[in-house]
Amino acid sequence: MVGVVMFFITYCGCIGALRENIHLLKAFSFSLTLVFLAQLIIAILGFFYSDQTQDALSKLVKKAIVHYRDDLDLQNLMDYIQQEFRCCGWNNYTDWSWNIYFNCSQRNPSKEKCAVPFSCCTPVPRETVINTMCGFGVQTQKYLEAAESIYTDGCADSVVTWMESHLMLVGTLALGLALPQIAGIVLSQMLVSQIHNEIKSLL
Ligand SMILES: *[C@@H]1O[C@H](CO)[C@@H](O)[C@H](O)[C@H]1NC(C)=O
Ligand SMILES: *[C@@H]1O[C@H](CO)[C@@H](O)[C@H](O)[C@H]1NC(C)=O
């Protein structure tokens, strides 16, 4: 879709410039301006709504923690985040108490009581038999003790930092694309006024 539109715009620009057709050139300049304004609006929305994006992200991760055992997609997502960012929970590892299976209250009958999922575990070098139970009981341990077997820091900081740096990347890319567009608008406008002058001098 975008390709077709861009082809049409470029076609107007090329033929317009070659044949010095003022209507095509004007159409070219006008559509470039439209595309540019659309990008500007998207960039501004992205900038001002990054708080909302962060809220949505935080809600999603909290939901993934609560429904970890009920929804395979959320489980995969949470495992991926924790391993990729080397973190556990949203604020810290004790957030796993939000999940009824991992909840660390006395009365919890689950065998995973006070545990955290295996994806929280730090890899042990040269380990021959992987200990899938390494997260068991860690919620009863203090931060430093727990840090010997699992990632103790929550995912909030690293995920938000990641999101911000990617928004920056998108913004920079948009700016990089905007410069040639502005050049196109200016050049086609110059050509239009040049043609106007030529027509005037002929009359
Ligand atoms: C984990 O985070 C919660 C909420 O921010 C906080 O109340 C708690 O003290 C933290 N626990 C540890 C062990 O850092
Ligand atoms: C853990 O379960 C208990 C009892 O069901 C509940 O009162 C408590 O709020 C739960 N903990 C968290 C962090 O949700």
Tab-separated table of C-alpha atoms and ligand atoms in Angstrom:
chain	number	residue	atom	x	y	z
A	1	MET	CA	0.000	0.000	0.000
A	2	VAL	CA	2.692	2.454	1.091
A	3	GLY	CA	4.756	1.240	-1.876
A	4	VAL	CA	1.959	1.986	-4.371
A	5	VAL	CA	1.423	5.472	-2.929
A	6	MET	CA	5.159	6.222	-2.939
A	7	PHE	CA	5.426	4.925	-6.534
A	8	PHE	CA	2.599	7.207	-7.630
A	9	ILE	CA	4.146	10.223	-5.886
A	10	THR	CA	7.588	9.531	-7.363
A	11	TYR	CA	6.036	8.960	-10.796
A	12	CYS	CA	4.329	12.377	-10.602
A	13	GLY	CA	7.662	13.903	-9.568
A	14	CYS	CA	9.721	12.292	-12.355
A	15	ILE	CA	7.316	12.838	-15.240
A	16	GLY	CA	6.472	16.290	-13.933
A	17	ALA	CA	10.128	17.267	-13.819
A	18	LEU	CA	10.994	15.681	-17.201
A	19	ARG	CA	8.091	17.225	-19.094
A	20	GLU	CA	8.087	20.329	-16.973
A	21	ASN	CA	4.400	19.663	-16.343
A	22	ILE	CA	3.358	22.124	-13.698
A	23	HIS	CA	0.225	20.247	-12.561
A	24	LEU	CA	2.108	17.004	-11.959
A	25	LEU	CA	4.859	18.863	-10.152
A	26	LYS	CA	2.310	20.600	-7.932
A	27	ALA	CA	0.619	17.257	-7.217
A	28	PHE	CA	4.047	15.807	-6.357
A	29	SER	CA	4.896	18.638	-4.001
A	30	PHE	CA	1.435	18.483	-2.391
A	31	SER	CA	1.534	14.724	-1.735
A	32	LEU	CA	5.075	14.912	-0.344
A	33	THR	CA	3.852	17.575	2.067
A	34	LEU	CA	0.928	15.342	3.107
A	35	VAL	CA	3.198	12.342	3.757
A	36	PHE	CA	5.583	14.563	5.710
A	37	LEU	CA	2.776	15.969	7.887
A	38	ALA	CA	1.442	12.451	8.565
A	39	GLN	CA	4.895	11.364	9.762
A	40	LEU	CA	5.208	14.448	11.918
A	41	ILE	CA	1.855	13.695	13.587
A	42	ILE	CA	2.844	10.061	14.248
A	43	ALA	CA	6.177	11.165	15.731
A	44	ILE	CA	4.494	13.724	18.006
A	45	LEU	CA	1.863	11.203	19.153
A	46	GLY	CA	4.618	8.647	19.894
A	47	PHE	CA	6.475	11.249	21.916
A	48	PHE	CA	3.511	12.397	24.004
A	49	TYR	CA	1.952	8.969	24.489
A	50	SER	CA	5.115	7.179	25.637
A	51	ASP	CA	3.721	7.325	29.209
A	52	GLN	CA	0.601	5.478	28.077
A	53	THR	CA	2.778	2.953	26.259
A	54	GLN	CA	4.720	2.391	29.475
A	55	ASP	CA	1.484	1.908	31.446
A	56	ALA	CA	0.241	-0.608	28.901
A	57	LEU	CA	3.557	-2.477	29.080
A	58	SER	CA	3.478	-2.591	32.879
A	59	LYS	CA	-0.140	-3.842	32.873
A	60	LEU	CA	0.769	-6.539	30.348
A	61	VAL	CA	3.687	-7.844	32.420
A	62	LYS	CA	1.611	-7.797	35.630
A	63	LYS	CA	-1.116	-9.735	33.833
A	64	ALA	CA	1.500	-12.173	32.515
A	65	ILE	CA	2.730	-12.787	36.085
A	66	VAL	CA	-0.798	-13.379	37.463
A	67	HIS	CA	-1.857	-15.670	34.582
A	68	TYR	CA	1.546	-17.322	34.025
A	69	ARG	CA	0.217	-20.863	34.517
A	70	ASP	CA	-3.159	-20.276	32.771
A	71	ASP	CA	-2.021	-18.847	29.440
A	72	LEU	CA	0.815	-20.353	27.424
A	73	ASP	CA	1.363	-17.162	25.393
A	74	LEU	CA	1.762	-15.060	28.529
A	75	GLN	CA	4.048	-17.727	30.010
A	76	ASN	CA	6.276	-17.704	26.910
A	77	LEU	CA	6.304	-13.907	26.898
A	78	MET	CA	7.312	-13.729	30.566
A	79	ASP	CA	10.009	-16.412	30.153
A	80	TYR	CA	11.373	-14.549	27.132
A	81	ILE	CA	11.461	-11.173	28.929
A	82	GLN	CA	13.097	-12.575	32.067
A	83	GLN	CA	15.802	-14.439	30.172
A	84	GLU	CA	16.431	-11.708	27.624
A	85	PHE	CA	16.662	-8.880	30.168
A	86	ARG	CA	18.059	-11.029	33.023
A	87	CYS	CA	15.372	-9.969	35.436
A	88	CYS	CA	12.591	-11.447	37.557
A	89	GLY	CA	9.116	-10.035	38.251
A	90	TRP	CA	8.165	-6.410	37.578
A	91	ASN	CA	9.607	-4.581	40.632
A	92	ASN	CA	11.634	-7.533	41.930
A	93	TYR	CA	11.443	-11.313	42.356
A	94	THR	CA	8.860	-11.166	45.190
A	95	ASP	CA	6.256	-9.986	42.621
A	96	TRP	CA	5.729	-13.673	41.822
A	97	SER	CA	3.502	-13.776	44.920
A	98	TRP	CA	0.860	-12.102	42.700
A	99	ASN	CA	0.454	-15.523	41.103
A	100	ILE	CA	-1.592	-17.999	43.175
A	101	TYR	CA	0.824	-20.879	42.454
A	102	PHE	CA	3.908	-18.928	43.560
A	103	ASN	CA	2.203	-16.911	46.315
A	104	CYS	CA	4.295	-17.015	49.464
A	105	SER	CA	1.581	-16.942	52.098
A	106	GLN	CA	1.554	-19.646	54.808
A	107	ARG	CA	-1.750	-21.126	53.668
A	108	ASN	CA	-0.814	-21.606	50.036
A	109	PRO	CA	-1.100	-25.379	49.315
A	110	SER	CA	0.807	-25.185	45.993
A	111	LYS	CA	4.104	-27.064	45.782
A	112	GLU	CA	5.538	-24.000	44.032
A	113	LYS	CA	4.737	-21.823	47.032
A	114	CYS	CA	7.380	-19.078	47.486
A	115	ALA	CA	9.097	-20.158	44.241
A	116	VAL	CA	9.832	-18.194	41.073
A	117	PRO	CA	9.735	-19.647	37.519
A	118	PHE	CA	12.816	-21.336	36.083
A	119	SER	CA	13.303	-18.412	33.667
A	120	CYS	CA	14.406	-16.311	36.669
A	121	CYS	CA	17.378	-18.621	37.312
A	122	THR	CA	20.884	-17.418	36.560
A	123	PRO	CA	22.745	-19.903	34.332
A	124	VAL	CA	25.283	-22.010	36.223
A	125	PRO	CA	28.515	-22.502	34.223
A	126	ARG	CA	29.567	-26.119	33.547
A	127	GLU	CA	26.361	-27.491	35.055
A	128	THR	CA	25.693	-30.994	33.685
A	129	VAL	CA	22.187	-31.541	35.077
A	130	ILE	CA	20.085	-28.402	34.822
A	131	ASN	CA	18.406	-27.672	38.140
A	132	THR	CA	14.862	-26.661	37.154
A	133	MET	CA	14.003	-26.245	40.838
A	134	CYS	CA	16.588	-23.527	41.431
A	135	GLY	CA	13.830	-20.961	41.971
A	136	PHE	CA	12.101	-22.916	44.736
A	137	GLY	CA	11.657	-21.095	48.024
A	138	VAL	CA	13.650	-18.035	46.946
A	139	GLN	CA	10.882	-15.632	47.955
A	140	THR	CA	11.639	-16.488	51.587
A	141	GLN	CA	15.286	-15.531	51.055
A	142	LYS	CA	16.795	-12.088	51.424
A	143	TYR	CA	17.856	-10.178	48.319
A	144	LEU	CA	21.566	-11.059	48.508
A	145	GLU	CA	20.982	-14.728	49.246
A	146	ALA	CA	18.409	-15.035	46.436
A	147	ALA	CA	20.824	-13.284	44.047
A	148	GLU	CA	23.093	-16.351	44.216
A	149	SER	CA	20.612	-18.455	42.240
A	150	ILE	CA	18.215	-16.094	40.446
A	151	TYR	CA	17.966	-12.647	38.856
A	152	THR	CA	16.593	-10.547	41.706
A	153	ASP	CA	16.022	-7.228	39.938
A	154	GLY	CA	12.603	-6.606	38.407
A	155	CYS	CA	12.112	-6.233	34.671
A	156	ALA	CA	10.530	-2.759	34.878
A	157	ASP	CA	13.729	-0.712	34.549
A	158	SER	CA	15.340	-2.667	31.736
A	159	VAL	CA	12.127	-3.073	29.736
A	160	VAL	CA	11.304	0.648	29.985
A	161	THR	CA	14.886	1.594	29.059
A	162	TRP	CA	14.703	-0.776	26.082
A	163	MET	CA	11.400	0.738	24.950
A	164	GLU	CA	12.707	4.290	25.244
A	165	SER	CA	15.863	3.557	23.258
A	166	HIS	CA	13.757	1.930	20.528
A	167	LEU	CA	11.399	4.918	20.417
A	168	MET	CA	14.526	7.057	19.993
A	169	LEU	CA	15.648	4.825	17.126
A	170	VAL	CA	12.257	5.133	15.417
A	171	GLY	CA	12.361	8.896	15.926
A	172	THR	CA	15.860	9.160	14.446
A	173	LEU	CA	14.853	7.012	11.474
A	174	ALA	CA	11.773	9.180	10.891
A	175	LEU	CA	13.966	12.284	10.969
A	176	GLY	CA	16.416	10.671	8.530
A	177	LEU	CA	13.534	9.990	6.159
A	178	ALA	CA	12.127	13.487	6.651
A	179	LEU	CA	15.219	15.316	5.369
A	180	PRO	CA	15.068	13.999	1.772
A	181	GLN	CA	11.311	14.634	1.837
A	182	ILE	CA	11.809	18.282	2.765
A	183	ALA	CA	14.449	18.518	0.029
A	184	GLY	CA	11.920	17.039	-2.433
A	185	ILE	CA	9.245	19.532	-1.428
A	186	VAL	CA	11.626	22.513	-1.707
A	187	LEU	CA	13.127	21.367	-5.032
A	188	SER	CA	9.762	20.703	-6.680
A	189	GLN	CA	8.491	24.089	-5.495
A	190	MET	CA	11.597	25.733	-6.977
A	191	LEU	CA	10.988	23.930	-10.263
A	192	VAL	CA	7.363	25.072	-10.268
A	193	SER	CA	8.297	28.732	-9.809
A	194	GLN	CA	11.055	28.389	-12.424
A	195	ILE	CA	8.532	27.080	-14.940
A	196	HIS	CA	6.163	29.912	-14.003
A	197	ASN	CA	8.944	32.409	-14.773
A	198	GLU	CA	9.733	30.760	-18.099
A	199	ILE	CA	6.078	30.889	-19.126
A	200	LYS	CA	5.915	34.573	-18.125
A	201	SER	CA	9.042	35.456	-20.131
A	202	LEU	CA	7.554	33.725	-23.203
A	203	LEU	CA	4.395	35.822	-23.052
B	1	LIG	C1	10.295	-5.756	46.150
B	1	LIG	O1	9.505	-4.700	45.654
B	1	LIG	C2	8.459	-4.319	46.515
B	1	LIG	C3	7.621	-3.271	45.807
B	1	LIG	O2	8.409	-2.303	45.186
B	1	LIG	C4	9.050	-3.822	47.826
B	1	LIG	O3	8.023	-3.455	48.733
B	1	LIG	C5	9.910	-4.919	48.444
B	1	LIG	O4	10.555	-4.437	49.602
B	1	LIG	C6	10.954	-5.401	47.468
B	1	LIG	N1	11.618	-6.562	48.035
B	1	LIG	C7	12.945	-6.752	47.958
B	1	LIG	C8	13.457	-7.992	48.595
B	1	LIG	O5	13.671	-5.949	47.405
B	2	LIG	C1	-1.036	-14.265	48.491
B	2	LIG	O1	-2.187	-14.970	48.892
B	2	LIG	C2	-2.784	-14.432	50.072
B	2	LIG	C3	-3.888	-15.381	50.494
B	2	LIG	O2	-4.653	-15.804	49.381
B	2	LIG	C4	-3.273	-13.029	49.760
B	2	LIG	O3	-3.884	-12.465	50.913
B	2	LIG	C5	-2.094	-12.174	49.341
B	2	LIG	O4	-2.534	-10.897	48.962
B	2	LIG	C6	-1.372	-12.826	48.188
B	2	LIG	N1	-0.135	-12.080	47.937
B	2	LIG	C7	-0.015	-11.233	46.914
B	2	LIG	C8	1.291	-10.528	46.809
B	2	LIG	O5	-0.881	-11.041	46.087
